[in-house]
CSV table of C-alpha atoms in Angstrom, one decimal:
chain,number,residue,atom,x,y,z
B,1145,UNK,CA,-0.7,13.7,-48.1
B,1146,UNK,CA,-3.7,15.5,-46.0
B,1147,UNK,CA,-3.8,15.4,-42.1
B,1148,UNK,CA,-5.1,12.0,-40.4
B,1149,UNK,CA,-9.2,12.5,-39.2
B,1150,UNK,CA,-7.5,11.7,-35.7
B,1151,UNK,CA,-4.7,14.0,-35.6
B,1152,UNK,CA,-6.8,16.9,-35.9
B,1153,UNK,CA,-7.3,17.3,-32.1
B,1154,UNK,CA,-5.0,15.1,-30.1
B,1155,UNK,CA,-5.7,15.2,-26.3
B,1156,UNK,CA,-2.4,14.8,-23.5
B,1157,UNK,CA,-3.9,13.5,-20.5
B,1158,UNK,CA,-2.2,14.7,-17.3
B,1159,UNK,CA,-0.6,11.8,-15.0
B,1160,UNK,CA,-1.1,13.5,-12.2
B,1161,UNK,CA,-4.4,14.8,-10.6
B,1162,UNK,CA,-4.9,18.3,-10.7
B,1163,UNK,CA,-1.8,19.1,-13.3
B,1164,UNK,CA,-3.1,20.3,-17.0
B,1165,UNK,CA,-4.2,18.3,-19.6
B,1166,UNK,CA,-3.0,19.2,-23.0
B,1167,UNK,CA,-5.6,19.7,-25.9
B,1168,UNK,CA,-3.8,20.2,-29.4
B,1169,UNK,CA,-6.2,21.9,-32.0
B,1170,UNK,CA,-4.3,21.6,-35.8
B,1171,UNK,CA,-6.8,21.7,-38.3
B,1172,UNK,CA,-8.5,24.6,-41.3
B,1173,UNK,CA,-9.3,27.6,-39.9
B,1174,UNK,CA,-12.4,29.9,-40.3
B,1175,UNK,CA,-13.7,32.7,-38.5
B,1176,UNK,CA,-15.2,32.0,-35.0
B,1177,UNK,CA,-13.3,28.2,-34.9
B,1178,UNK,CA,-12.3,29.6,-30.9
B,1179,UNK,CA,-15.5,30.6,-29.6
B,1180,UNK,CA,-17.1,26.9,-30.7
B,1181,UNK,CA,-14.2,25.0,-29.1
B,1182,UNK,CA,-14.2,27.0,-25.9
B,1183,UNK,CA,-17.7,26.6,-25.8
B,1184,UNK,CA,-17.5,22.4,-25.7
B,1185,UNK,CA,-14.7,23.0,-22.8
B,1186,UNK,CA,-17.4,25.2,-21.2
B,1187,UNK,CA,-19.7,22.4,-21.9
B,1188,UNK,CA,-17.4,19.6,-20.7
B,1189,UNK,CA,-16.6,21.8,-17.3
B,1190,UNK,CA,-12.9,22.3,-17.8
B,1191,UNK,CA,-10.6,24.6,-16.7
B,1192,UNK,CA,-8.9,26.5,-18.9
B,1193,UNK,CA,-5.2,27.5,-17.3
B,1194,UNK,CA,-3.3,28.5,-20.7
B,1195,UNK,CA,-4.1,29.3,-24.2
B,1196,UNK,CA,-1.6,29.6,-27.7
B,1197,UNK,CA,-3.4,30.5,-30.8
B,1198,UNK,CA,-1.6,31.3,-34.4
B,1199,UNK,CA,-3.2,31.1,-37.6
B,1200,UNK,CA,-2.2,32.2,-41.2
B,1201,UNK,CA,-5.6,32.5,-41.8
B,1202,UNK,CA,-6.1,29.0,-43.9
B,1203,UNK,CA,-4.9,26.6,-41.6
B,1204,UNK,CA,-4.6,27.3,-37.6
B,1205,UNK,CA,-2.7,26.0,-34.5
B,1206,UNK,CA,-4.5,26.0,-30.9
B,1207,UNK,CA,-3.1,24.8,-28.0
B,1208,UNK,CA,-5.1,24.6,-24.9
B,1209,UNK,CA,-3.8,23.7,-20.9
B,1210,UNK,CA,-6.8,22.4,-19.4
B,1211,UNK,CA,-7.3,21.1,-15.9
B,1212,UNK,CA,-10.4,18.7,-16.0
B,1213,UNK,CA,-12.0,16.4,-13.1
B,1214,UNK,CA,-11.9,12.6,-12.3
B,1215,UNK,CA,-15.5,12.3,-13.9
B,1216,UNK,CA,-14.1,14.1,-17.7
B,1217,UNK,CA,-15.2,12.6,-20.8
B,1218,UNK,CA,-12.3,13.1,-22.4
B,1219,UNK,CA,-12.6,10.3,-25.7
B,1220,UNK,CA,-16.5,12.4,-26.5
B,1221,UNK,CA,-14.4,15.7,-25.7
B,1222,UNK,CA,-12.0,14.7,-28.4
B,1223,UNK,CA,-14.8,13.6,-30.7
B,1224,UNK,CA,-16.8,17.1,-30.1
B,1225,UNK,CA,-13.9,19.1,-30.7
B,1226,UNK,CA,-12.8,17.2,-34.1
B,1227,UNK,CA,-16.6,17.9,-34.9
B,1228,UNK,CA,-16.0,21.4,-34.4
B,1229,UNK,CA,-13.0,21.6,-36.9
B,1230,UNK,CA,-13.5,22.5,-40.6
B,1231,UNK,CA,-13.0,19.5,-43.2
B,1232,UNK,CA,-9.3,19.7,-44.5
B,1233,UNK,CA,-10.4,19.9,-47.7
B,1234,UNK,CA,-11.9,23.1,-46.9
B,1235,UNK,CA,-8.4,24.7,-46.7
B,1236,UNK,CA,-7.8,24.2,-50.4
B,1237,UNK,CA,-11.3,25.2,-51.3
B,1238,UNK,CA,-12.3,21.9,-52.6
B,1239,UNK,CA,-15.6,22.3,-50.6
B,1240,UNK,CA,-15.8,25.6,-50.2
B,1241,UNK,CA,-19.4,26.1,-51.3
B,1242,UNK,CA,-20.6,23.2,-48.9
B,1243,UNK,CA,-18.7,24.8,-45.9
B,1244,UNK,CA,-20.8,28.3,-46.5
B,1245,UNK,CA,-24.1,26.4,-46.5
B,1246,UNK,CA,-25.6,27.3,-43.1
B,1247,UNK,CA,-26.5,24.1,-41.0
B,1248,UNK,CA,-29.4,22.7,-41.3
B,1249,UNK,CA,-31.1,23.1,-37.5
B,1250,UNK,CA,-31.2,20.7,-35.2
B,1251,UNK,CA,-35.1,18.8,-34.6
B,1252,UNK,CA,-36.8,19.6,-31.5
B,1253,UNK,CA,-37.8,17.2,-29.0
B,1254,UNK,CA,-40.6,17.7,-25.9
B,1255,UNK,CA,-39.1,15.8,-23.1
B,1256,UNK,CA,-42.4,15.4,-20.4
B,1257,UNK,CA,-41.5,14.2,-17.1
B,1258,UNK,CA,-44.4,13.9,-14.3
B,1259,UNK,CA,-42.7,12.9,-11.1
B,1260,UNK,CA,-43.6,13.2,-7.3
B,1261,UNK,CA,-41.5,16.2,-6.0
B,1262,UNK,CA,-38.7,16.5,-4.1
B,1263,UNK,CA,-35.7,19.0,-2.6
B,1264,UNK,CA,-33.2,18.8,-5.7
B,1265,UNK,CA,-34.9,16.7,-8.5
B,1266,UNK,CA,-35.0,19.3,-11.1
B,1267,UNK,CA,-31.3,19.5,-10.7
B,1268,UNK,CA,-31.0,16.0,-10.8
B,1269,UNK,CA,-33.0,15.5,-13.8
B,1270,UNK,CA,-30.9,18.4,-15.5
B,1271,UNK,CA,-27.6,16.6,-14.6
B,1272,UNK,CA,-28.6,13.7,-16.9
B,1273,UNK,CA,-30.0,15.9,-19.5
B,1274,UNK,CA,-26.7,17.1,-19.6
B,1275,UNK,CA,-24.3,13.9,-19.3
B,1276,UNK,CA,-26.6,12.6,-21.9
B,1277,UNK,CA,-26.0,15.6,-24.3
B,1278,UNK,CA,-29.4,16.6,-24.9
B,1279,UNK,CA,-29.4,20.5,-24.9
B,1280,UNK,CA,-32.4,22.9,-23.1
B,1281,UNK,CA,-33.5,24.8,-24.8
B,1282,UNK,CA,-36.4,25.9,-23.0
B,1283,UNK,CA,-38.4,24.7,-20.2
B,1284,UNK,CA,-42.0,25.0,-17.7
B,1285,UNK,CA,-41.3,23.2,-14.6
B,1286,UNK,CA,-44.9,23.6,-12.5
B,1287,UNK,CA,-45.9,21.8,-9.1
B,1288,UNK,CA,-49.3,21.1,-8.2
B,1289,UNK,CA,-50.8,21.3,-4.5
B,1290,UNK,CA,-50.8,17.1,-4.3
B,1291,UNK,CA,-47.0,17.6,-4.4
B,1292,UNK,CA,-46.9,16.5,-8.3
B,1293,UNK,CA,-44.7,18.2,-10.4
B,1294,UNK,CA,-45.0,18.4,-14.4
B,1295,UNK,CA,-41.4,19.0,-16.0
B,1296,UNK,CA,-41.8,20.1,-19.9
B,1297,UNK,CA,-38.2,20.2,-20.9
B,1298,UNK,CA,-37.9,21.4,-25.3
B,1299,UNK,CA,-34.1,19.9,-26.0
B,1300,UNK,CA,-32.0,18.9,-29.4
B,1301,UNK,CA,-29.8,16.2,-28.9
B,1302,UNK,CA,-26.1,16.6,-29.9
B,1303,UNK,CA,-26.0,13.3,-31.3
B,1304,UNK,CA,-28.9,13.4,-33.2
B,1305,UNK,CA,-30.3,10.1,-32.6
B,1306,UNK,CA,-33.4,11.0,-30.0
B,1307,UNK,CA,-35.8,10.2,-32.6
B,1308,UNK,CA,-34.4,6.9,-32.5
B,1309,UNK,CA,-36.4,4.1,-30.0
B,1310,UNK,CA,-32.7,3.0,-28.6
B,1311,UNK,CA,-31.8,6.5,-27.8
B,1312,UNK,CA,-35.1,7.2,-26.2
B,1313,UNK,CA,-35.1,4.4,-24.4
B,1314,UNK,CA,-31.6,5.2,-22.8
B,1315,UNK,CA,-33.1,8.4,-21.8
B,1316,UNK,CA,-35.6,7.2,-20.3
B,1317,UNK,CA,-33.4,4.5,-18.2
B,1318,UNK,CA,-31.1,7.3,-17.1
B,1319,UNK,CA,-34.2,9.3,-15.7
B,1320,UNK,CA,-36.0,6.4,-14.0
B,1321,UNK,CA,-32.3,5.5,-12.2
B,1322,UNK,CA,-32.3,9.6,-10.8
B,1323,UNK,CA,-35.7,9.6,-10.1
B,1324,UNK,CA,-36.5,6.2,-8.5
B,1325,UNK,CA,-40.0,5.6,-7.5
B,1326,UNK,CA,-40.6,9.2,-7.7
B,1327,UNK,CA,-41.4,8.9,-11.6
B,1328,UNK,CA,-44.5,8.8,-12.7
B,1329,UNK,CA,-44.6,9.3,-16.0
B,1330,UNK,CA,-41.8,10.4,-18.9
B,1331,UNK,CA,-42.5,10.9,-23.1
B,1332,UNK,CA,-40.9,12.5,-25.6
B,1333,UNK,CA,-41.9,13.2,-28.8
B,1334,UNK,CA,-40.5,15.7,-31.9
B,1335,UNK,CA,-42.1,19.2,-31.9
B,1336,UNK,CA,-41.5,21.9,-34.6
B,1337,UNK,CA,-38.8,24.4,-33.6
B,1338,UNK,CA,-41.4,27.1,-33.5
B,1339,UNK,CA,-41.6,26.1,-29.7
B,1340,UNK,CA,-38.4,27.5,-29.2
B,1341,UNK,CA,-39.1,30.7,-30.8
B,1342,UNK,CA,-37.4,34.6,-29.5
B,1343,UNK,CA,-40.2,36.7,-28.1
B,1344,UNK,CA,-39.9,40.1,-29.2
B,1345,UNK,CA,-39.2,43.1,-26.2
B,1346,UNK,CA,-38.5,43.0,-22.3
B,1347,UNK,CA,-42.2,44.0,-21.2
B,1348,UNK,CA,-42.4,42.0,-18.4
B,1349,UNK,CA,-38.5,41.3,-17.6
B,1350,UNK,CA,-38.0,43.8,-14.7
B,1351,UNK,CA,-35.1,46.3,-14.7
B,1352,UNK,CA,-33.0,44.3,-12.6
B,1353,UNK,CA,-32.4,42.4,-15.2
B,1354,UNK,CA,-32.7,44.8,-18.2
B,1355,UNK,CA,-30.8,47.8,-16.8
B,1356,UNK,CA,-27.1,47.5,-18.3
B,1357,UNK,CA,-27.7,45.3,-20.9
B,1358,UNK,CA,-27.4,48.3,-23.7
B,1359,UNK,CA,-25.4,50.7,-21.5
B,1360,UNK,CA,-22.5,49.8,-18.8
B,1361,UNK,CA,-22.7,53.3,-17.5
B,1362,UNK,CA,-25.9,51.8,-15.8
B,1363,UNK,CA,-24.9,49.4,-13.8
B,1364,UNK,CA,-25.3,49.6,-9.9
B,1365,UNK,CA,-22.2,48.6,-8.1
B,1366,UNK,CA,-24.6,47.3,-5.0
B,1367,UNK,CA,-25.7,44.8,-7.5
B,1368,UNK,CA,-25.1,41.4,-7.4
B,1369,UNK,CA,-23.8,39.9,-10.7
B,1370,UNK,CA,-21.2,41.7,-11.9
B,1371,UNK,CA,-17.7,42.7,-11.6
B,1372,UNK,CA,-16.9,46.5,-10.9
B,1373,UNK,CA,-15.7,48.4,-14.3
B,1374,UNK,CA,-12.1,49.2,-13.1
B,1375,UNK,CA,-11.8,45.3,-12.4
B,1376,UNK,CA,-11.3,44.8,-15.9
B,1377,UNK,CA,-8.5,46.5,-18.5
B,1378,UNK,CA,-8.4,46.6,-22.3
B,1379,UNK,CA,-6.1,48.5,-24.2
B,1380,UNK,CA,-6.0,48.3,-28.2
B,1381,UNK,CA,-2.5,48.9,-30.2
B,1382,UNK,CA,-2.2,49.7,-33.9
B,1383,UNK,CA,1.3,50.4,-33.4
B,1384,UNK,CA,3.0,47.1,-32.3
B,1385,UNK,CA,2.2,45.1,-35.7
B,1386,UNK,CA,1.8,46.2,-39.4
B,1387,UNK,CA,-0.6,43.9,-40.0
B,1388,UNK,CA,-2.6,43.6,-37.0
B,1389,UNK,CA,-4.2,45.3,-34.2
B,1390,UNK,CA,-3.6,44.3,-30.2
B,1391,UNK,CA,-5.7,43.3,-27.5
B,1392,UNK,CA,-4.1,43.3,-24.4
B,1393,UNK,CA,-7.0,42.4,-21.4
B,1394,UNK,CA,-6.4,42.4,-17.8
B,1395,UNK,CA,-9.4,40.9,-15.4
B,1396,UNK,CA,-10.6,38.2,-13.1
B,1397,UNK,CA,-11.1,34.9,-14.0
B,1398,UNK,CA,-14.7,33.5,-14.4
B,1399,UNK,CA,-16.1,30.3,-15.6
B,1400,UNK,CA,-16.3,30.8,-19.4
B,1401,UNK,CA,-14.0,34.0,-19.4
B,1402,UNK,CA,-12.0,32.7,-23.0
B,1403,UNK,CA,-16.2,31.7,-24.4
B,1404,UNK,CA,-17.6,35.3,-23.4
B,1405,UNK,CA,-14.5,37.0,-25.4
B,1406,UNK,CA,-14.1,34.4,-28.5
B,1407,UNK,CA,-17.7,34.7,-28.8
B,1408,UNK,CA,-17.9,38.6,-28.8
B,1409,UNK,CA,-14.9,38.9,-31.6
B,1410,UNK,CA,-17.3,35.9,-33.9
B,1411,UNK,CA,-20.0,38.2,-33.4
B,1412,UNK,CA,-18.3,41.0,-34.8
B,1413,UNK,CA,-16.9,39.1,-37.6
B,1414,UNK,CA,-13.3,39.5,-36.5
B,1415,UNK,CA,-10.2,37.1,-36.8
B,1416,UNK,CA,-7.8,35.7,-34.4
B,1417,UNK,CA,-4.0,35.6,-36.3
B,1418,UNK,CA,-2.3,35.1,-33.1
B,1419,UNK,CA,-3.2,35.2,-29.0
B,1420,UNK,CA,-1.8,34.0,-25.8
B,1421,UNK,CA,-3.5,33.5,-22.8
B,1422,UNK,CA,-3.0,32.9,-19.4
B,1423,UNK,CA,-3.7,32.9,-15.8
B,1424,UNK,CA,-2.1,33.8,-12.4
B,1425,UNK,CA,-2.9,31.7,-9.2
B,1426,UNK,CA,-6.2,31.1,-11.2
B,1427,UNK,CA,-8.0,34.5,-10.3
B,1428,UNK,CA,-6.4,37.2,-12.7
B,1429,UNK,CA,-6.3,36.7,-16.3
B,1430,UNK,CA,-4.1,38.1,-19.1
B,1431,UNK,CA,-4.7,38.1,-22.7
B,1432,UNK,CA,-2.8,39.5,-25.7
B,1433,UNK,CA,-4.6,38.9,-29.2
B,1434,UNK,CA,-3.6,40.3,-32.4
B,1435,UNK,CA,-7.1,40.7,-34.7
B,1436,UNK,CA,-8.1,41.7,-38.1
B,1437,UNK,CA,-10.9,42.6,-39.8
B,1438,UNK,CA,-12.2,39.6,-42.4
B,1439,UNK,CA,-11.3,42.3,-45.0
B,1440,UNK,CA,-7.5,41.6,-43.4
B,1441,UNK,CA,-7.0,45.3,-42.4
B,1442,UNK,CA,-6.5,46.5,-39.1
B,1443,UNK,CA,-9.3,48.4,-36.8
B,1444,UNK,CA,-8.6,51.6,-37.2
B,1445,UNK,CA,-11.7,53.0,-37.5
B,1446,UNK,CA,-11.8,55.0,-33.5
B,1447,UNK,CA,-15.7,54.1,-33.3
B,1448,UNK,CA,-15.2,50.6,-34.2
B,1449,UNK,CA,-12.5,50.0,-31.8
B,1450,UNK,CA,-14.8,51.6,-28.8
B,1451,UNK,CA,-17.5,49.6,-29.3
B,1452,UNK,CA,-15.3,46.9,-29.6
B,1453,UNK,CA,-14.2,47.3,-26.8
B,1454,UNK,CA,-17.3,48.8,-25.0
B,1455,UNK,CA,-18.9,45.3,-25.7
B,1456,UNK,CA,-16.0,43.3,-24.3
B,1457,UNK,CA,-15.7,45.2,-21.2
B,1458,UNK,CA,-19.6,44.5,-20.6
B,1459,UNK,CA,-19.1,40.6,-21.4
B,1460,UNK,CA,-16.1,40.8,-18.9
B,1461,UNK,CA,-18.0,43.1,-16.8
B,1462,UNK,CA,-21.0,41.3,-16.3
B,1463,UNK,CA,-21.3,37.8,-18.4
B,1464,UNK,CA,-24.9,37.4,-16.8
B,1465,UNK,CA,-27.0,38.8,-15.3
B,1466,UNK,CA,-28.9,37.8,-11.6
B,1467,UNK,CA,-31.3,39.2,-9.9
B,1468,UNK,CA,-34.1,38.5,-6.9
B,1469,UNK,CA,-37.4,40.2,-7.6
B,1470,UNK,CA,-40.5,39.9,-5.4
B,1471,UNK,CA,-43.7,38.7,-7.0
B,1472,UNK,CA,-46.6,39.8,-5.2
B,1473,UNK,CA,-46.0,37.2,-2.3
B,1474,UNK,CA,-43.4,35.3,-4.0
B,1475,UNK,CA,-40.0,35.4,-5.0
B,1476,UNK,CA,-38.4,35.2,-8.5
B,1477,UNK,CA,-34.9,35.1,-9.4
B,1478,UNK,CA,-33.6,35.8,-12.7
B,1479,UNK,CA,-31.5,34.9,-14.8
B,1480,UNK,CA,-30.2,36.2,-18.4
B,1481,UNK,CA,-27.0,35.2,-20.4
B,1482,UNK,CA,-26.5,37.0,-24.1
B,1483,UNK,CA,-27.1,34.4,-27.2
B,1484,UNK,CA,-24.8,34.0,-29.5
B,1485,UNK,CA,-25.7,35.4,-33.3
B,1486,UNK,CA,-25.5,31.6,-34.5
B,1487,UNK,CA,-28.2,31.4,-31.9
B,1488,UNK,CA,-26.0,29.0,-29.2
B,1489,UNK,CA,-27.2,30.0,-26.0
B,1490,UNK,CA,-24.4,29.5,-23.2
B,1491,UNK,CA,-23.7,26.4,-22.0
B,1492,UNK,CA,-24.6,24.6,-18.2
B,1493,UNK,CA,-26.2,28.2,-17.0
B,1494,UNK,CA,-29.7,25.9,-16.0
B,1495,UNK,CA,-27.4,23.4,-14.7
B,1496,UNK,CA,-25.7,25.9,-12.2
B,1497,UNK,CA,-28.9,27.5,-11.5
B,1498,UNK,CA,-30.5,24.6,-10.1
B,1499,UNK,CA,-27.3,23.0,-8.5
B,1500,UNK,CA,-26.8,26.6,-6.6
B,1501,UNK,CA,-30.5,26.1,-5.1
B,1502,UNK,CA,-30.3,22.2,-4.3
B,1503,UNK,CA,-26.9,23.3,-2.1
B,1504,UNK,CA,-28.9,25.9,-0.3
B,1505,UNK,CA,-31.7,23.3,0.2
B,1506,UNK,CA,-33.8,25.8,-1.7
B,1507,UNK,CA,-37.1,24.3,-3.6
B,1508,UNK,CA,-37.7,25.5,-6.6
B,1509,UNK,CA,-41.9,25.5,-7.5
B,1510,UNK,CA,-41.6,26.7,-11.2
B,1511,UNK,CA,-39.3,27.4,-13.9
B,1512,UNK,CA,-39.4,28.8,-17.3
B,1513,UNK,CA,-36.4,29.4,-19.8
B,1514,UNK,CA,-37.3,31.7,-22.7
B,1515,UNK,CA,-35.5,34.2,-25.2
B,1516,UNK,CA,-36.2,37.9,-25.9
B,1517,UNK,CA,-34.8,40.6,-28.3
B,1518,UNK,CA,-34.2,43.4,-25.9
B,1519,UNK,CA,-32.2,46.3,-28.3
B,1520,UNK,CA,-30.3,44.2,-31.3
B,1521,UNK,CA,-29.4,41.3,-29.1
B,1522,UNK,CA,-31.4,38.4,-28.4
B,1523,UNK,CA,-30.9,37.0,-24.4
B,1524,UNK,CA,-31.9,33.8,-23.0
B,1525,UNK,CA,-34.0,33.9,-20.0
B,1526,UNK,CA,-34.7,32.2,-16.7
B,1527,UNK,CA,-36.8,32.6,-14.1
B,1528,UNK,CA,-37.5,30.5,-11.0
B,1529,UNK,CA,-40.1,30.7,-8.6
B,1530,UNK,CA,-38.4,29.7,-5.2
B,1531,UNK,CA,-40.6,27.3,-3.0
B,1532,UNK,CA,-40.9,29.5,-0.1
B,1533,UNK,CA,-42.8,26.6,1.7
B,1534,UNK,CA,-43.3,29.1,5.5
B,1535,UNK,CA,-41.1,31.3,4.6
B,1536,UNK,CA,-37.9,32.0,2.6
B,1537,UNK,CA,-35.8,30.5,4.9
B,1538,UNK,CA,-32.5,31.3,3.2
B,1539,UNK,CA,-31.9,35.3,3.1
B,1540,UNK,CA,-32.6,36.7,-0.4
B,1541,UNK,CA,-28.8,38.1,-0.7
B,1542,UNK,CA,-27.4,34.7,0.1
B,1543,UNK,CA,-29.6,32.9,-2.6
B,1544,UNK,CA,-28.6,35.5,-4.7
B,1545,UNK,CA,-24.7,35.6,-3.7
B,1546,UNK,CA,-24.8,31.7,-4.2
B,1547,UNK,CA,-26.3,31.5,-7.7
B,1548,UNK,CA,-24.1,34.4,-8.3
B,1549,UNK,CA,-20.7,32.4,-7.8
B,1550,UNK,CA,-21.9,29.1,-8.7
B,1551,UNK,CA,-22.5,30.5,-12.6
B,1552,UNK,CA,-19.1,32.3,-12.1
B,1553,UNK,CA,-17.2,29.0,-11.4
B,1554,UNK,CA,-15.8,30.5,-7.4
B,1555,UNK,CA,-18.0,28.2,-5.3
């Protein structure tokens, strides 16, 4: 007698405010199955406190201590999360061949939004882009000098129904509710996915934002958005376990900390048999993870291991990257997250962007999100160009400080 649909993620609500939710994960395993649930709690804006992971490789056990907010979701959490989990049948190989097929990608939608401008709008519009589910994946945000402003937004939608009237109807209701009499006019229509295409090479990105991405020798400590090297310890074991070798990482917590390190082990192919994570007065993180190869050997090769490790200190290091860089007269600021090799790109980073600038009372005249191959990885991409109005009124290091800590969860 299989597993109930239901039971495969149960969720413990907390009955008191502030106290940890309980998410239980028991379900088929496969390789990477950590880095797409932490990515929906990224998504969903929850804290994670504690983690317990064990697997025997076919079937897995995750147990996660969340601490969420009045406004969680948490019946669409559950439902994302059991989305996320392998069919039981795939743990006895009945559809194994259907669970290798890749999945088929998700239609592209152009979301066009002319509005009259105002302090905070693009943030506002983003908000219900993302309470509605629908995913950026790029977007031109431009004002013109009559004070219009002409928001092309490129999204999927994670439920799959935006090509439906109903759904974009409900989209459009949500936006005409944020925006009020400031809309002026909102379509959407499906596009090809070439629109959302990876440019190829940094040649116009400046070297704020493209010096340490290959290299974590270069990174300047007077920089904003990073942590300093010695902030962060990993230590690998070969000794402790026959089977199995051991992560043990020390560092400061950060919004997304468990996504940036689940997702750097899927994109080296390795497994999770057993980890344990946890944090202390919610600023210093420990982890202990015992990994194998999907050959089910240990890493013992010594160059494997370093840039294993090399890779993880830079994710834990410096998960994005931010920078302020003057354009002739203007100001831009910058921002780049890595992508994952499935092509995710992280979640809420646009979100945060425009929520950091909106609390500053910073206008924002134009936007772009793009993606670029710079060395073997592909980043995502955005730059703003601030509203400087009669001058930047906020100082650039504040802006910067403030975008800084907003993506890093410490506001």
């Amino acid at each position: 007698m299989g597993i109930l649909y239901d039971d495969l993620v149960i969720v413990r609500q907390s009955e008191k405010e502030g106290e940890p939710s309980v998410i239980t994960v028991n379900c088929p395993d496969k390789t990477g199955l950590g880095c797409d649930l932490c990515r929906i709690i990224l998504f969903f804006g929850l804290f994670i406190d504690r983690v317990d992971v064990s697997t025997d490789g076919k079937w897995c056990y995750l147990l996660f201590w969340v601490v969420g907010k009045p406004t969680t979701r948490w019946g669409l959490l559950k439902k994302r999360l059991v989305e996320a989990c392998p069919s039981c049948s795939s743990a006895s190989g009945i559809s194994f061949y259907t669970e290798l097929q890749p999945p088929k990608p998700p239609d592209v939608f152009l979301l066009k939004l002319c509005c009259y401008d105002r302090r905070g709008l693009l943030h506002d519009v983003t908000e219900v882009l993302c309470e509605l589910e629908l995913v950026i994946k790029k977007v031109k945000v431009s004002t013109t000098p009559e004070g219009k402003v002409m928001d092309l937004f490129f999204i999927t939608d994670t439920r799959e129904l935006l090509h439906t009237k109903k759904r974009q109807q409900d989209t459009y209701d949500r936006l005409k509710e944020v925006t009020g009499n400031a809309l002026i006019n909102c379509d959407i229509e499906m596009i090809g996915p070439e629109a959302t295409a990876c440019s190829q090479g940094p040649s116009y990105l400046p070297h704020e934002i493209t010096d340490g991405m290959l290299n974590l020798e270069m990174l300047d400590e007077q920089q904003s958005g990073y942590l300093p090297p010695d902030s962060v310890s990993i230590t690998m074991d070969n000794l402790l376990s026959p089977g199995h070798t051991l992560v043990q990482i020390v560092c400061q917590d950060h919004k997304g900390l468990l996504y940036d390190i689940m997702r750097t082990l899927k994109d080296y192919n390795i497994q999770i048999s057993y980890g344990r994570f946890s944090t202390k007065r919610k600023t210093e993180c420990e982890l202990d993870l015992f990994i194998m190869q999907t050959d089910g050997k240990k890493i013992v090769d010594p160059s494997k291991q370093s840039a294993l490790r090399s890779r993880l200190w830079m994710e834990l290091c410096r998960p994005l990257r931010v920078a302020l860089v003057s354009r002739g007269p203007d100001t831009e600021l910058l921002v780049a997250n890595p992508v994952e090799l499935s092509g995710k790109g992280r979640p809420l980073v646009f979100h945060d962007i425009t929520l950091a600038l909106k609390m500053l009372k910073t206008g924002i005249f134009s936007a772009e999100i793009g993606r670029h191959m710079i060395g073997d990885r592909e980043w995502e991409v955005y730059r703003v160009l601030l509203d400087e109005g009669d001058g930047l009124s906020v100082p650039r290091e504040k802006i910067e400080q403030a975008v800084w800590k907003m993506l890093m969860g410490w506001e």
